[in-house]
Short mmCIF file of C-alpha atoms in Angstrom, two decimals:
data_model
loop_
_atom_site.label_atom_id
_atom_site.label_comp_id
_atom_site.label_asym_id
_atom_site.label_seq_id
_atom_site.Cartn_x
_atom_site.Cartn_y
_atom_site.Cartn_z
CA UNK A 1 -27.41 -60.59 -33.79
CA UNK A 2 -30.29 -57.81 -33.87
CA UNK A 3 -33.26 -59.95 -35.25
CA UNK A 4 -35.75 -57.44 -37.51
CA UNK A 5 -38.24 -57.91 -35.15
CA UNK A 6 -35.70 -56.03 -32.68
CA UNK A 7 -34.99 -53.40 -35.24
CA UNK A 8 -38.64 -52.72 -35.77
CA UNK A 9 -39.50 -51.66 -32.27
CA UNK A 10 -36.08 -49.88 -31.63
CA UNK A 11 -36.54 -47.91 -34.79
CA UNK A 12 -40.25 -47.04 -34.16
CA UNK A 13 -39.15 -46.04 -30.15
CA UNK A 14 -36.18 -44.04 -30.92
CA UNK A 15 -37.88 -41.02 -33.05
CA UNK A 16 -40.76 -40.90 -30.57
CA UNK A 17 -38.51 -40.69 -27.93
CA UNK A 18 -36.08 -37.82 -28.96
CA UNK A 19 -38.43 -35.31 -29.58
CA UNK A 20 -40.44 -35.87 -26.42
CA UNK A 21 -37.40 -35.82 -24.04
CA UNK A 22 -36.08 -32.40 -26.02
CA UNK A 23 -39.72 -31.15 -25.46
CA UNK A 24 -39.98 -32.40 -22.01
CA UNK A 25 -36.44 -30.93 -21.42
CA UNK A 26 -37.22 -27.87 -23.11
CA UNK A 27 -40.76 -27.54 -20.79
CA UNK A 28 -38.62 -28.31 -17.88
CA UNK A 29 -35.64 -26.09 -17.98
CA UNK A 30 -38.39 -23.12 -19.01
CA UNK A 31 -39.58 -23.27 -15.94
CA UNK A 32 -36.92 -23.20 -14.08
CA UNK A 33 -35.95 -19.99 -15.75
CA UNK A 34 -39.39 -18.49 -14.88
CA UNK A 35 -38.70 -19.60 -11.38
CA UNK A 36 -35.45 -17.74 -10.90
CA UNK A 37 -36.53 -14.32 -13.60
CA UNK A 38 -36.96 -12.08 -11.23
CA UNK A 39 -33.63 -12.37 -10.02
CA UNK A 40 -32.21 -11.80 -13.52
CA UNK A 41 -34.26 -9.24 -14.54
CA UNK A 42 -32.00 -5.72 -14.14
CA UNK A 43 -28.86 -7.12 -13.13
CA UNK A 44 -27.33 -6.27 -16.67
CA UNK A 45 -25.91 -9.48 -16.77
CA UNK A 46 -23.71 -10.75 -20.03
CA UNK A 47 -24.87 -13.45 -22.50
CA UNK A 48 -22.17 -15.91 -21.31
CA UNK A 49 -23.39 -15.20 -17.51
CA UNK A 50 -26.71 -16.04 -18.34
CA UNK A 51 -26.12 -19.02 -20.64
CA UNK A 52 -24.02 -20.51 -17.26
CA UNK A 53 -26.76 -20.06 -15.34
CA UNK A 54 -29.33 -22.04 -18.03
CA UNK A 55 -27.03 -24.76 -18.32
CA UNK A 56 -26.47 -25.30 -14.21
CA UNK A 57 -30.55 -24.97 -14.42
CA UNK A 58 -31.45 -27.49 -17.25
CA UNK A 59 -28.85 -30.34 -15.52
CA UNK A 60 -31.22 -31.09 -12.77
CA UNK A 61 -34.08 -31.56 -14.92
CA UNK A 62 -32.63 -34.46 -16.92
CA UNK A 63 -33.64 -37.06 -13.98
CA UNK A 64 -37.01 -35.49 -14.84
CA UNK A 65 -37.53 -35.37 -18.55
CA UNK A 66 -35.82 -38.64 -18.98
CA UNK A 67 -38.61 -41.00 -17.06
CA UNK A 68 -41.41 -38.61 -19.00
CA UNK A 69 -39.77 -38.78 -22.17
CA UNK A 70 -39.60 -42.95 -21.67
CA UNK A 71 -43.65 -43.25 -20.62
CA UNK A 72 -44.36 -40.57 -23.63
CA UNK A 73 -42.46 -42.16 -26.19
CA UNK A 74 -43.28 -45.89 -24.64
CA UNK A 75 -46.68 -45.11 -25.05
CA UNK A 76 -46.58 -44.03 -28.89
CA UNK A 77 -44.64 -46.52 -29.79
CA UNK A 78 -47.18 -49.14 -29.17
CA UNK A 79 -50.24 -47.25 -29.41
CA UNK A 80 -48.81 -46.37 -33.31
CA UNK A 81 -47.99 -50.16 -34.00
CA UNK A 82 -51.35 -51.05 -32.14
CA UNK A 83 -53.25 -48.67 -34.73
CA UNK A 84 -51.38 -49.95 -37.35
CA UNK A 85 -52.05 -53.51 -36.46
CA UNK A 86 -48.56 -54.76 -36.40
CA UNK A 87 -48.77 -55.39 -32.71
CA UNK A 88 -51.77 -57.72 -33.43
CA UNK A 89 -50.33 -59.31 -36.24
CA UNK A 90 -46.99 -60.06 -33.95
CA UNK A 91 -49.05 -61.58 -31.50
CA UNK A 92 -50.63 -63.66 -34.17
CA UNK A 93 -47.35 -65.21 -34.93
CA UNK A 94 -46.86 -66.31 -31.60
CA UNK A 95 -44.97 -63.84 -30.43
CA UNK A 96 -45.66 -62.61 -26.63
CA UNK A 97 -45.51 -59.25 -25.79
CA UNK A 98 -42.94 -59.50 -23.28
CA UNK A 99 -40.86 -60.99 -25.84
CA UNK A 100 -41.49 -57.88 -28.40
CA UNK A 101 -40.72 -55.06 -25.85
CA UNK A 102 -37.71 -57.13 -24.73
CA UNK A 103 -35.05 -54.90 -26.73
CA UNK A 104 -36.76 -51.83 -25.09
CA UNK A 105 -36.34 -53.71 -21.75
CA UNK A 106 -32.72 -53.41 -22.35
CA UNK A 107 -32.97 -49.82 -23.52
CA UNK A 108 -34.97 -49.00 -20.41
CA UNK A 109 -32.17 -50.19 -18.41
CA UNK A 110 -29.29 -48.62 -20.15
CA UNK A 111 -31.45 -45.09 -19.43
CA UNK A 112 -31.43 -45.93 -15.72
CA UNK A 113 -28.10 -46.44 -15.38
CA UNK A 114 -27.45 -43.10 -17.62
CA UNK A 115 -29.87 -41.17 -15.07
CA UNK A 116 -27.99 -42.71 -12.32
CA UNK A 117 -24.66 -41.82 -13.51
CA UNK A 118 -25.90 -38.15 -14.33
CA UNK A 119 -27.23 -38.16 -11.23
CA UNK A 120 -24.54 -39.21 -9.56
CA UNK A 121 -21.52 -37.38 -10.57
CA UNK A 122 -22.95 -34.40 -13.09
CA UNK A 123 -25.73 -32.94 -11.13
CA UNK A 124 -23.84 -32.55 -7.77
CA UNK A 125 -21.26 -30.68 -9.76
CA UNK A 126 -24.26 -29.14 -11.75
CA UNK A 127 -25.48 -28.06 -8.46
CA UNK A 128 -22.18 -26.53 -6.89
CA UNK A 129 -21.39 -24.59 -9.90
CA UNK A 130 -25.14 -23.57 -9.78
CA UNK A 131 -25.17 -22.42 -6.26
CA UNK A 132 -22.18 -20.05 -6.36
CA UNK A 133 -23.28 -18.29 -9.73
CA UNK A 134 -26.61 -17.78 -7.90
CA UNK A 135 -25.58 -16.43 -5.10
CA UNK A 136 -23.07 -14.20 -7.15
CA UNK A 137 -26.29 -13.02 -9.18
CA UNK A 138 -28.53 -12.37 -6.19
CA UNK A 139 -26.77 -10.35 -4.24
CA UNK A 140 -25.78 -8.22 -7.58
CA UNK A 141 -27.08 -5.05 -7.28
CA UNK A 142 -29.27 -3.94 -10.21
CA UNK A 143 -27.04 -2.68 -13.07
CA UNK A 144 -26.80 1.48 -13.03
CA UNK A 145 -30.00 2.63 -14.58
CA UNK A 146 -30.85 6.46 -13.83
CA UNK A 147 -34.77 7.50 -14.73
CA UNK A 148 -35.69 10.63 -14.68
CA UNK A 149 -37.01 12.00 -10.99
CA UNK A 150 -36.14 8.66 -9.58
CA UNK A 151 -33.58 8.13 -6.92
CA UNK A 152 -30.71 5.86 -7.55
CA UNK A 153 -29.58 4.45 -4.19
CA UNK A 154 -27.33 1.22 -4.80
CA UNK A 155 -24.23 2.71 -5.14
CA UNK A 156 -23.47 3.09 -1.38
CA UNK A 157 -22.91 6.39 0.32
CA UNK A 158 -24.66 8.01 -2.46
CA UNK A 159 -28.48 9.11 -3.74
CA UNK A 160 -28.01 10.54 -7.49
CA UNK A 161 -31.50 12.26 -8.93
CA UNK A 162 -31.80 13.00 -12.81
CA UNK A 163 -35.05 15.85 -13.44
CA UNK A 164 -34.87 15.37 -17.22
CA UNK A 165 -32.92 12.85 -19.33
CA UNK A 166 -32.11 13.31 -23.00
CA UNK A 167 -33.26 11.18 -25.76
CA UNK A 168 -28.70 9.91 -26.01
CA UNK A 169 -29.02 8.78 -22.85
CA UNK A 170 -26.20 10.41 -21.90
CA UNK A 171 -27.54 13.94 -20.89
CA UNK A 172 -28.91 14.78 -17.95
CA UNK A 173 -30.68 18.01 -16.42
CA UNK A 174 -31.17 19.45 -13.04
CA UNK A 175 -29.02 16.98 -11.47
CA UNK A 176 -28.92 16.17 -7.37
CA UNK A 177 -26.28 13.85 -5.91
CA UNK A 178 -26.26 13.39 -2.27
CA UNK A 179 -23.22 12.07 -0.31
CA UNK A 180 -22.78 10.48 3.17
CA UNK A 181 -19.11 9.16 3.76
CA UNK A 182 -19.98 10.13 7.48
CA UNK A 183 -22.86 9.84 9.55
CA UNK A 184 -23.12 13.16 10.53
CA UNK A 185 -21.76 14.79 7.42
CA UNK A 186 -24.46 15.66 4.04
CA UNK A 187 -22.66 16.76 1.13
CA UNK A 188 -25.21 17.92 -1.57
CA UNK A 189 -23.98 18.46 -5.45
CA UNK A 190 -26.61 20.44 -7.36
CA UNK A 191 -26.13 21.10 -10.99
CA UNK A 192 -27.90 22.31 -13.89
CA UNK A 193 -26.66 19.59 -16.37
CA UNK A 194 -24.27 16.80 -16.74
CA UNK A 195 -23.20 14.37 -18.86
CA UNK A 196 -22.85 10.56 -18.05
CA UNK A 197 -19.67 8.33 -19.47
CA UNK A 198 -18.68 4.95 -18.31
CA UNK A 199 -14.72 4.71 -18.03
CA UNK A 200 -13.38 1.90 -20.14
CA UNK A 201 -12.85 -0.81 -17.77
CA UNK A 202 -16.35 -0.38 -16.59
CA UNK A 203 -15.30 0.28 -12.70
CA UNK A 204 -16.07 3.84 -12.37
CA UNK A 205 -19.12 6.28 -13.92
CA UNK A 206 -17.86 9.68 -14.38
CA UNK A 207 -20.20 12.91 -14.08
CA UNK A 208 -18.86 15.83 -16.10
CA UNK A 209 -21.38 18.38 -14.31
CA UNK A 210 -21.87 22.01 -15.50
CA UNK A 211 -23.13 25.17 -13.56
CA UNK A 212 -23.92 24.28 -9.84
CA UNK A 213 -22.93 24.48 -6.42
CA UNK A 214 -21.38 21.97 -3.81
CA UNK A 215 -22.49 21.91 -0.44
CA UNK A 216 -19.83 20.73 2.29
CA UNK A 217 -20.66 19.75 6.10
CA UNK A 218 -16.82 19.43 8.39
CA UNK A 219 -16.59 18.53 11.63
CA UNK A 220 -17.57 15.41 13.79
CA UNK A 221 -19.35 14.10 16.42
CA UNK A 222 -17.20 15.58 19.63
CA UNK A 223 -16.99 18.87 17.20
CA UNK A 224 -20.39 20.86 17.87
CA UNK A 225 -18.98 23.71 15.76
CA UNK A 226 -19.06 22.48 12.57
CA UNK A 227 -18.47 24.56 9.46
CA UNK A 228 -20.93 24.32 6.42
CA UNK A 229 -19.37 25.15 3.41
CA UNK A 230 -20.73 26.10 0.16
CA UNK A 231 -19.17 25.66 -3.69
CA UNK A 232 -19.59 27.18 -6.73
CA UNK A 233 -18.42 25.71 -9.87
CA UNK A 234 -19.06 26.30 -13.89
CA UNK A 235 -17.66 22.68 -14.29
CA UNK A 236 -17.10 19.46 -11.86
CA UNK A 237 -15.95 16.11 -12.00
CA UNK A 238 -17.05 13.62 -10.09
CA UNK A 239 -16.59 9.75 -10.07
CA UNK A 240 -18.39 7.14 -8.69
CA UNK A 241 -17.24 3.59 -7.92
CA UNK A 242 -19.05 1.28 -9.42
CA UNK A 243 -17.31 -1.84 -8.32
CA UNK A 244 -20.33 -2.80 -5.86
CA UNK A 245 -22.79 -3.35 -8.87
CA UNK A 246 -20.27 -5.96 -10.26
CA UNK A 247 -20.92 -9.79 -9.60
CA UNK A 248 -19.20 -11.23 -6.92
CA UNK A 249 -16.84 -14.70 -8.49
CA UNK A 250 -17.53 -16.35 -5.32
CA UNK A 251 -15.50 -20.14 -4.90
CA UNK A 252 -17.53 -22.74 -5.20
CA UNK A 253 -15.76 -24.61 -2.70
CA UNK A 254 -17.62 -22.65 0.26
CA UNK A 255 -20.51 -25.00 -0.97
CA UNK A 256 -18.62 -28.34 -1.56
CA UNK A 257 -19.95 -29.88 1.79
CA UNK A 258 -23.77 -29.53 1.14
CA UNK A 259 -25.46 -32.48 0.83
CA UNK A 260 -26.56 -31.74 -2.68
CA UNK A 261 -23.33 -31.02 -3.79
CA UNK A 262 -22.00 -34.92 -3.14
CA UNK A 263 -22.55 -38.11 -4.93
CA UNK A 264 -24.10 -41.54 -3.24
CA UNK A 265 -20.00 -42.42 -1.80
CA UNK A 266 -19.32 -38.99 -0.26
CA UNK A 267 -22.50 -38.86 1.12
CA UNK A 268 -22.44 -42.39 2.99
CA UNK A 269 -18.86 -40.83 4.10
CA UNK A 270 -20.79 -37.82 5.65
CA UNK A 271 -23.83 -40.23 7.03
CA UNK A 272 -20.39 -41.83 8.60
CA UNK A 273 -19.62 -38.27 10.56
CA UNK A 274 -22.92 -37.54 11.62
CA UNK A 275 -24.00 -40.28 13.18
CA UNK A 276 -20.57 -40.72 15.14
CA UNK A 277 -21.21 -36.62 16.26
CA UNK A 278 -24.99 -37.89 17.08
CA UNK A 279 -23.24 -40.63 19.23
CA UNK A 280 -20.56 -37.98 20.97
CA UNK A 281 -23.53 -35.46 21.92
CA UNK A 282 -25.32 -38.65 23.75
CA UNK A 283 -22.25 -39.01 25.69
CA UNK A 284 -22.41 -35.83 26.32
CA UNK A 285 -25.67 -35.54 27.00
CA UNK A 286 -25.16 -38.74 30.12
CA UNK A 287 -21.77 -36.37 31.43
CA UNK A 288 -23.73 -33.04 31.26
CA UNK A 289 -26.69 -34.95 33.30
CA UNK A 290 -24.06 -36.55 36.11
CA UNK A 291 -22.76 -33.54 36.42
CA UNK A 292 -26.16 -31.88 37.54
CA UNK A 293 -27.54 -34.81 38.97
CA UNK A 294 -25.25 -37.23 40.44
CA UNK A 295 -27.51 -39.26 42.99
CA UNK A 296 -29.02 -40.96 39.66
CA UNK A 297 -25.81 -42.88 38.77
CA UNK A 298 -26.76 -44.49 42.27
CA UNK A 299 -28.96 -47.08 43.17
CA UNK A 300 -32.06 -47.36 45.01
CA UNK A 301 -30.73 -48.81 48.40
CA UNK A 302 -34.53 -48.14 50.11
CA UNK A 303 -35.74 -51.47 48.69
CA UNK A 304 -33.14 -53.65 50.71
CA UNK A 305 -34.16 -52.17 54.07
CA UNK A 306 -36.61 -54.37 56.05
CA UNK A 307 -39.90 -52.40 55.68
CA UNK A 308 -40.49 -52.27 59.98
CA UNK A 309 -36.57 -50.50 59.95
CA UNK A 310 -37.63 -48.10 57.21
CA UNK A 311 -37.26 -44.62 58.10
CA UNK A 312 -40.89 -42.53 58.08
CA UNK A 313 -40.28 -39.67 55.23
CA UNK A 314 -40.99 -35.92 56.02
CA UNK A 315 -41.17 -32.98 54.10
CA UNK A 316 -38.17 -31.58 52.46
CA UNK A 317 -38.22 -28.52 54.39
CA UNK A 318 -37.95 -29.71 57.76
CA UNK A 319 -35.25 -31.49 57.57
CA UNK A 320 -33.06 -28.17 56.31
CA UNK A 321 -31.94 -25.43 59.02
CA UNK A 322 -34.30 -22.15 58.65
CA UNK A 323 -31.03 -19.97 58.19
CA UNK A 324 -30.20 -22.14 55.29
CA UNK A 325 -33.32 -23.19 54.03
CA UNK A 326 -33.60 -19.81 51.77
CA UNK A 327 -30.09 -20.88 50.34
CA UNK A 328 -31.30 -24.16 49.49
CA UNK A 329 -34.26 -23.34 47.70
CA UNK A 330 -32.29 -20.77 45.72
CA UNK A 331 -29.71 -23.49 44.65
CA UNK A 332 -32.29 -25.69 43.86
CA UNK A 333 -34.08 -23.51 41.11
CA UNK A 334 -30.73 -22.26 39.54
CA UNK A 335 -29.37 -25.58 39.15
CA UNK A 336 -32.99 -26.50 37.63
CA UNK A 337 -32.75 -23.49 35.27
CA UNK A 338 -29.38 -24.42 34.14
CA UNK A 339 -30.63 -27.96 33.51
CA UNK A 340 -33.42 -26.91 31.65
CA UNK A 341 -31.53 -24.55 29.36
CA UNK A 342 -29.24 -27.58 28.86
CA UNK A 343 -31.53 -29.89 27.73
CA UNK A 344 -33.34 -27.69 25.69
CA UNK A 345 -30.03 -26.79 23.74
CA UNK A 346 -29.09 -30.36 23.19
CA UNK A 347 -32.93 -31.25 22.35
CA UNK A 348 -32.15 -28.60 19.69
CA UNK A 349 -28.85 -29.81 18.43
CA UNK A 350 -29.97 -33.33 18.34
CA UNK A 351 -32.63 -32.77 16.03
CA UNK A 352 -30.72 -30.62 14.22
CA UNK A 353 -28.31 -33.46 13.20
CA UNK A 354 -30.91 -35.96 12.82
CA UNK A 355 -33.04 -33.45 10.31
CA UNK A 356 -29.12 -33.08 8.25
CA UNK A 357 -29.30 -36.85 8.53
CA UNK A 358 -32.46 -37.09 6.59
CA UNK A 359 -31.78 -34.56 4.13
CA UNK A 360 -28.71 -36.39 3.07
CA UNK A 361 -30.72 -39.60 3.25
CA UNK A 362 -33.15 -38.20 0.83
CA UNK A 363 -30.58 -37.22 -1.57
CA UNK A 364 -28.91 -40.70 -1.77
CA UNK A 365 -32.18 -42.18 -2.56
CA UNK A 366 -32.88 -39.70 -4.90
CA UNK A 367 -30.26 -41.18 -7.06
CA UNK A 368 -31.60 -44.20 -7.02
CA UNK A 369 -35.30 -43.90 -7.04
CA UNK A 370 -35.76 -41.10 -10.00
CA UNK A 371 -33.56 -44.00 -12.28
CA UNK A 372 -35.68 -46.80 -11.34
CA UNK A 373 -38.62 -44.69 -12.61
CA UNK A 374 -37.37 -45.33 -15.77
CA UNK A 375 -37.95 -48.85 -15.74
CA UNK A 376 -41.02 -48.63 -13.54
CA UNK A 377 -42.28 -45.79 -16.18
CA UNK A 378 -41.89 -48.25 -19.51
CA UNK A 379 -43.54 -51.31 -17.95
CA UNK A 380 -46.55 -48.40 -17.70
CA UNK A 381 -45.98 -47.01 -20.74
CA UNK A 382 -45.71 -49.96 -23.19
CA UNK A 383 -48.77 -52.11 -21.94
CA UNK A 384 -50.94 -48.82 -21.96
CA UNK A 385 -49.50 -48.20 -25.88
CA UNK A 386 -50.41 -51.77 -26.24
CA UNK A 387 -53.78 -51.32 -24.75
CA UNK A 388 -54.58 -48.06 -26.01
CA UNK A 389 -54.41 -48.64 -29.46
CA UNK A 390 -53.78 -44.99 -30.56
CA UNK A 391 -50.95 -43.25 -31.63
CA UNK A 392 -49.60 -39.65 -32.09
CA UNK A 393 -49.87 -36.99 -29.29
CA UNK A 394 -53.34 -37.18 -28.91
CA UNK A 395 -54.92 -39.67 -26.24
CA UNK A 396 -50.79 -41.00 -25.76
CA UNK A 397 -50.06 -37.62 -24.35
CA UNK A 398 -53.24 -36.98 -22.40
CA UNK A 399 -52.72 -40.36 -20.64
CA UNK A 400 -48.76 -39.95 -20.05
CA UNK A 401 -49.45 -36.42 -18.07
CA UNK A 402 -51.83 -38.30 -16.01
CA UNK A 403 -49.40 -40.92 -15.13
CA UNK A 404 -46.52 -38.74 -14.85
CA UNK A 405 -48.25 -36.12 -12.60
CA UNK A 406 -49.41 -39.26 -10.37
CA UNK A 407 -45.50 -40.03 -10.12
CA UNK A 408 -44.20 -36.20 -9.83
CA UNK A 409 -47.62 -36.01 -7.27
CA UNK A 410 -45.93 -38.97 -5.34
CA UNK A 411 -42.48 -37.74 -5.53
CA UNK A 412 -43.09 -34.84 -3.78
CA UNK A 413 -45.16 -35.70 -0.98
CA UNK A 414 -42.81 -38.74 -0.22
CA UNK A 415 -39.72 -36.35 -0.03
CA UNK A 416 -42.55 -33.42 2.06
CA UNK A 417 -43.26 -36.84 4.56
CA UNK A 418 -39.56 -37.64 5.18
CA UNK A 419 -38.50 -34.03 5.85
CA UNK A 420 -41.05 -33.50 8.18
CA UNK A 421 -40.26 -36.47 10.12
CA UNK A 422 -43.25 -38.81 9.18
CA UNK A 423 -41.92 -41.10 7.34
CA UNK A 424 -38.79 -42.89 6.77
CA UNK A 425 -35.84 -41.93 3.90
CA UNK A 426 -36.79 -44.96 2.24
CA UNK A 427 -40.58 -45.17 2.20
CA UNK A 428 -41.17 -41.76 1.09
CA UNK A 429 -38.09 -41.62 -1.57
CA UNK A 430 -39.63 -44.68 -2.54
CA UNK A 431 -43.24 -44.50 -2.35
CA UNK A 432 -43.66 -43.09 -6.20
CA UNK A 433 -41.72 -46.59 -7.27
CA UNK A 434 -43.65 -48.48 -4.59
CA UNK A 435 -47.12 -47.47 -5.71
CA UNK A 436 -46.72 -47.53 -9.63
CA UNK A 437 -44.86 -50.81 -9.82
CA UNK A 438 -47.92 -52.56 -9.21
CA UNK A 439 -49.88 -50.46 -11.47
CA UNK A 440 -47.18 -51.59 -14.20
CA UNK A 441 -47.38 -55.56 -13.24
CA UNK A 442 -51.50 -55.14 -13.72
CA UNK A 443 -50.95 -53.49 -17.13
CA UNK A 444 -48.70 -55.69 -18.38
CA UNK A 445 -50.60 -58.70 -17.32
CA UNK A 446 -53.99 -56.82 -18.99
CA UNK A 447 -52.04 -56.42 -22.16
CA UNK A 448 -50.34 -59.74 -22.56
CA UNK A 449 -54.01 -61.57 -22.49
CA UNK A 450 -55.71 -58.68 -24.71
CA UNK A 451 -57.68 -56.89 -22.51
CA UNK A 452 -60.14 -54.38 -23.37
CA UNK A 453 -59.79 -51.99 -20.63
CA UNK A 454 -60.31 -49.01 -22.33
CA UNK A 455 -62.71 -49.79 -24.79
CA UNK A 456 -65.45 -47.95 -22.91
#
């Protein structure tokens, strides 16, 4: 049974702690959209599309506004009962501390398992859904916007010009369209005015073109006698396809394998592969050397000849022909090449699968280290409340940014370290956890015996 002490502290962390993780989630997801604008900007992309693409965004940022919305909402819950002096008259009853943040121990550890499961299982499908709309969206051409004196080049094959554009958007004046189906063929369209329509599926724009000429090029490139036609015409028709400004629907199962795609099982599964493809290129690595160099599967048989029966060694040269030496030689530096540009390509494969080893080390950590931080956040978060004194979003806020851009700070150059190869998977997914936990352990002793560390 929930005693009211419980009740007090899990309704006075619970209001706190919903608005700060919609802010922080809010903060977060805005700038991932900043990050990705300019490749929405122009694209003439539909609501839905675009609401897709937030939601992909804003998963990944839940393992980061849920460990900041914890410290925020940590921190003014105690700081507000600290002000208030409930926290001192709790203590006075003989309460500890550790006892009153006890049901928000429990709380703190049903939020790391949540991260862990989102982590887990929604993100990496978060992530594959993400990566295919992206892609779709990037290589979208910009949707068809004529301005006036402007060529419009991303349909292919064709460069339309506009001199003057009416106020309905519809009429245009002066018009130029230039067409290359072949490259050595120019077909110019010049006309006086137009009007613009889009048919009603949206897959072809349609010119209805008044008063101008059509210039023609035949022939081709054996032909040196081509003919060069030229048009007249009071009214022309001419449709464009506009199926290469659509968005691509590309499968998302192109990008099922990548390592950001899988949870913590499928990616010990592809740890599994790689490292049994690391051992097959060593093997291949001791065949490919035999191969070039077979004397160094043997032994050296000099050292069990007496030393006085030893035979005196003379240069290389002299003991080869003259009419063969040049051969020799030759042989020599070929088969040297050929081992060089052997080892070099393995050098390169071998750290290729050993840098995809690391990435999909860092990912499985990930999981696991940014729901810790949870836990590691509150024990930060509640003695510094408890310390503080202060409540609201004034000095609670200031102090949680510091603490949270120490951990983001820590995050990233842990994950920068492993990738480059200086440190291992675990240390630098790690090190955030690693270096705060202590910091947590000395604020929650300083708070438990009353310390006035901030006082000054």
């Amino acid at each position: 049974m929930i005693k009211k002490l419980d009740q007090l502290i899990l309704k006075s962390f619970i209001g706190p702690f919903i608005i700060t993780f919609f802010i922080a989630f809010f903060v977060l997801m805005m700038q991932g959209l900043w990050k990705y604008l300019d490749d929405l900007v122009g694209k003439g992309l539909d609501f839905i599309t675009i609401g897709k693409f937030l939601w992909y965004v804003s998963a990944s940022m839940l393992t980061l506004a849920m460990p900041i919305a914890i410290l925020i909402s940590s921190i003014m819950t105690f700081g507000n009962l600290g002000e208030s002096f409930e926290l001192v008259a709790i203590k006075a009853s003989g309460i500890s501390l550790l006892r009153f943040m006890r049901p928000l121990m429990w709380v703190a550890v049903l939020f790391c398992g949540i991260t862990f499961l989102f982590a887990n299982y929604v993100i990496p499908y978060a992530n594959l859904k993400f990566v295919a709309l992206y892609n779709d969206i990037f290589y979208k051409k910009p949707a068809f916007d004529l301005k006036e004196g402007v060529f419009f080049t991303h349909i292919p094959n064709y460069a339309i010009k506009a001199g003057k554009k009416d106020a309905d958007g519809k009429t245009i004046h002066n018009v130029l369209i230039y067409e290359q189906t072949n490259p050595i063929q120019n077909n110019t369209i010049i006309a006086e005015k137009g009007v613009m329509s889009i048919s009603k599926d949206k897959k072809f724009l349609e010119f209805n073109l008044t008063n101008g000429h059509r210039y023609e090029e035949t022939g081709n490139s054996t032909d040196t006698s081509n003919e060069y036609i030229r048009l007249s015409f009071s009214s022309f028709k001419k449709l464009f396809d506009l199926s290469s400004l659509q968005k691509q629907n590309t499968n998302d199962s192109v990008y099922r394998n990548n390592f950001k795609m899988l949870s913590a099982g499928q990616i010990n599964h592809s740890l599994d592969s790689l490292y049994r493809l690391s051992d097959s290129l060593k093997t291949r690595t001791k065949r490919t050397l035999a191969i070039y160099l077979p004397y160094t599967t043997l032994g050296d048989t000099s050292k069990y000849k007496e030393p006085e029966k030893q035979i005196a060694y003379t240069a290389f040269d002299s003991l080869i022909p003259d009419s063969a030496r040049y051969q020799v030689n030759t042989n020599a530096i070929s088969i040297a090449n050929n081992l060089k540009n052997t080892l070099e390509s393995i050098a390169n494969e071998q750290a290729g699968r050993k840098e995809e080893i690391r990435y999909h080390k860092i990912e499985w950590h990930r999981k696991f280290s940014l729901s810790m931080a949870c836990f590691v956040l509150f024990f930060i978060g509640a003695p510094l409340g408890s310390i503080i004194r202060k409540g609201g979003l004034g000095m609670p806020l200031v102090v949680a940014i510091i603490f949270f851009l120490l951990f983001h700070l820590l995050n990233m150059f842990g994950e920068k370290f492993v990738k480059e190869g200086i440190a291992s998977p675990f240390v630098g997914m790690w090190l955030a956890v690693l270096v705060l936990t202590p910091v947590g352990i000395f604020l929650t002793y300083k708070a438990m015996h009353d310390s006035q560390l901030f006082n000054t």
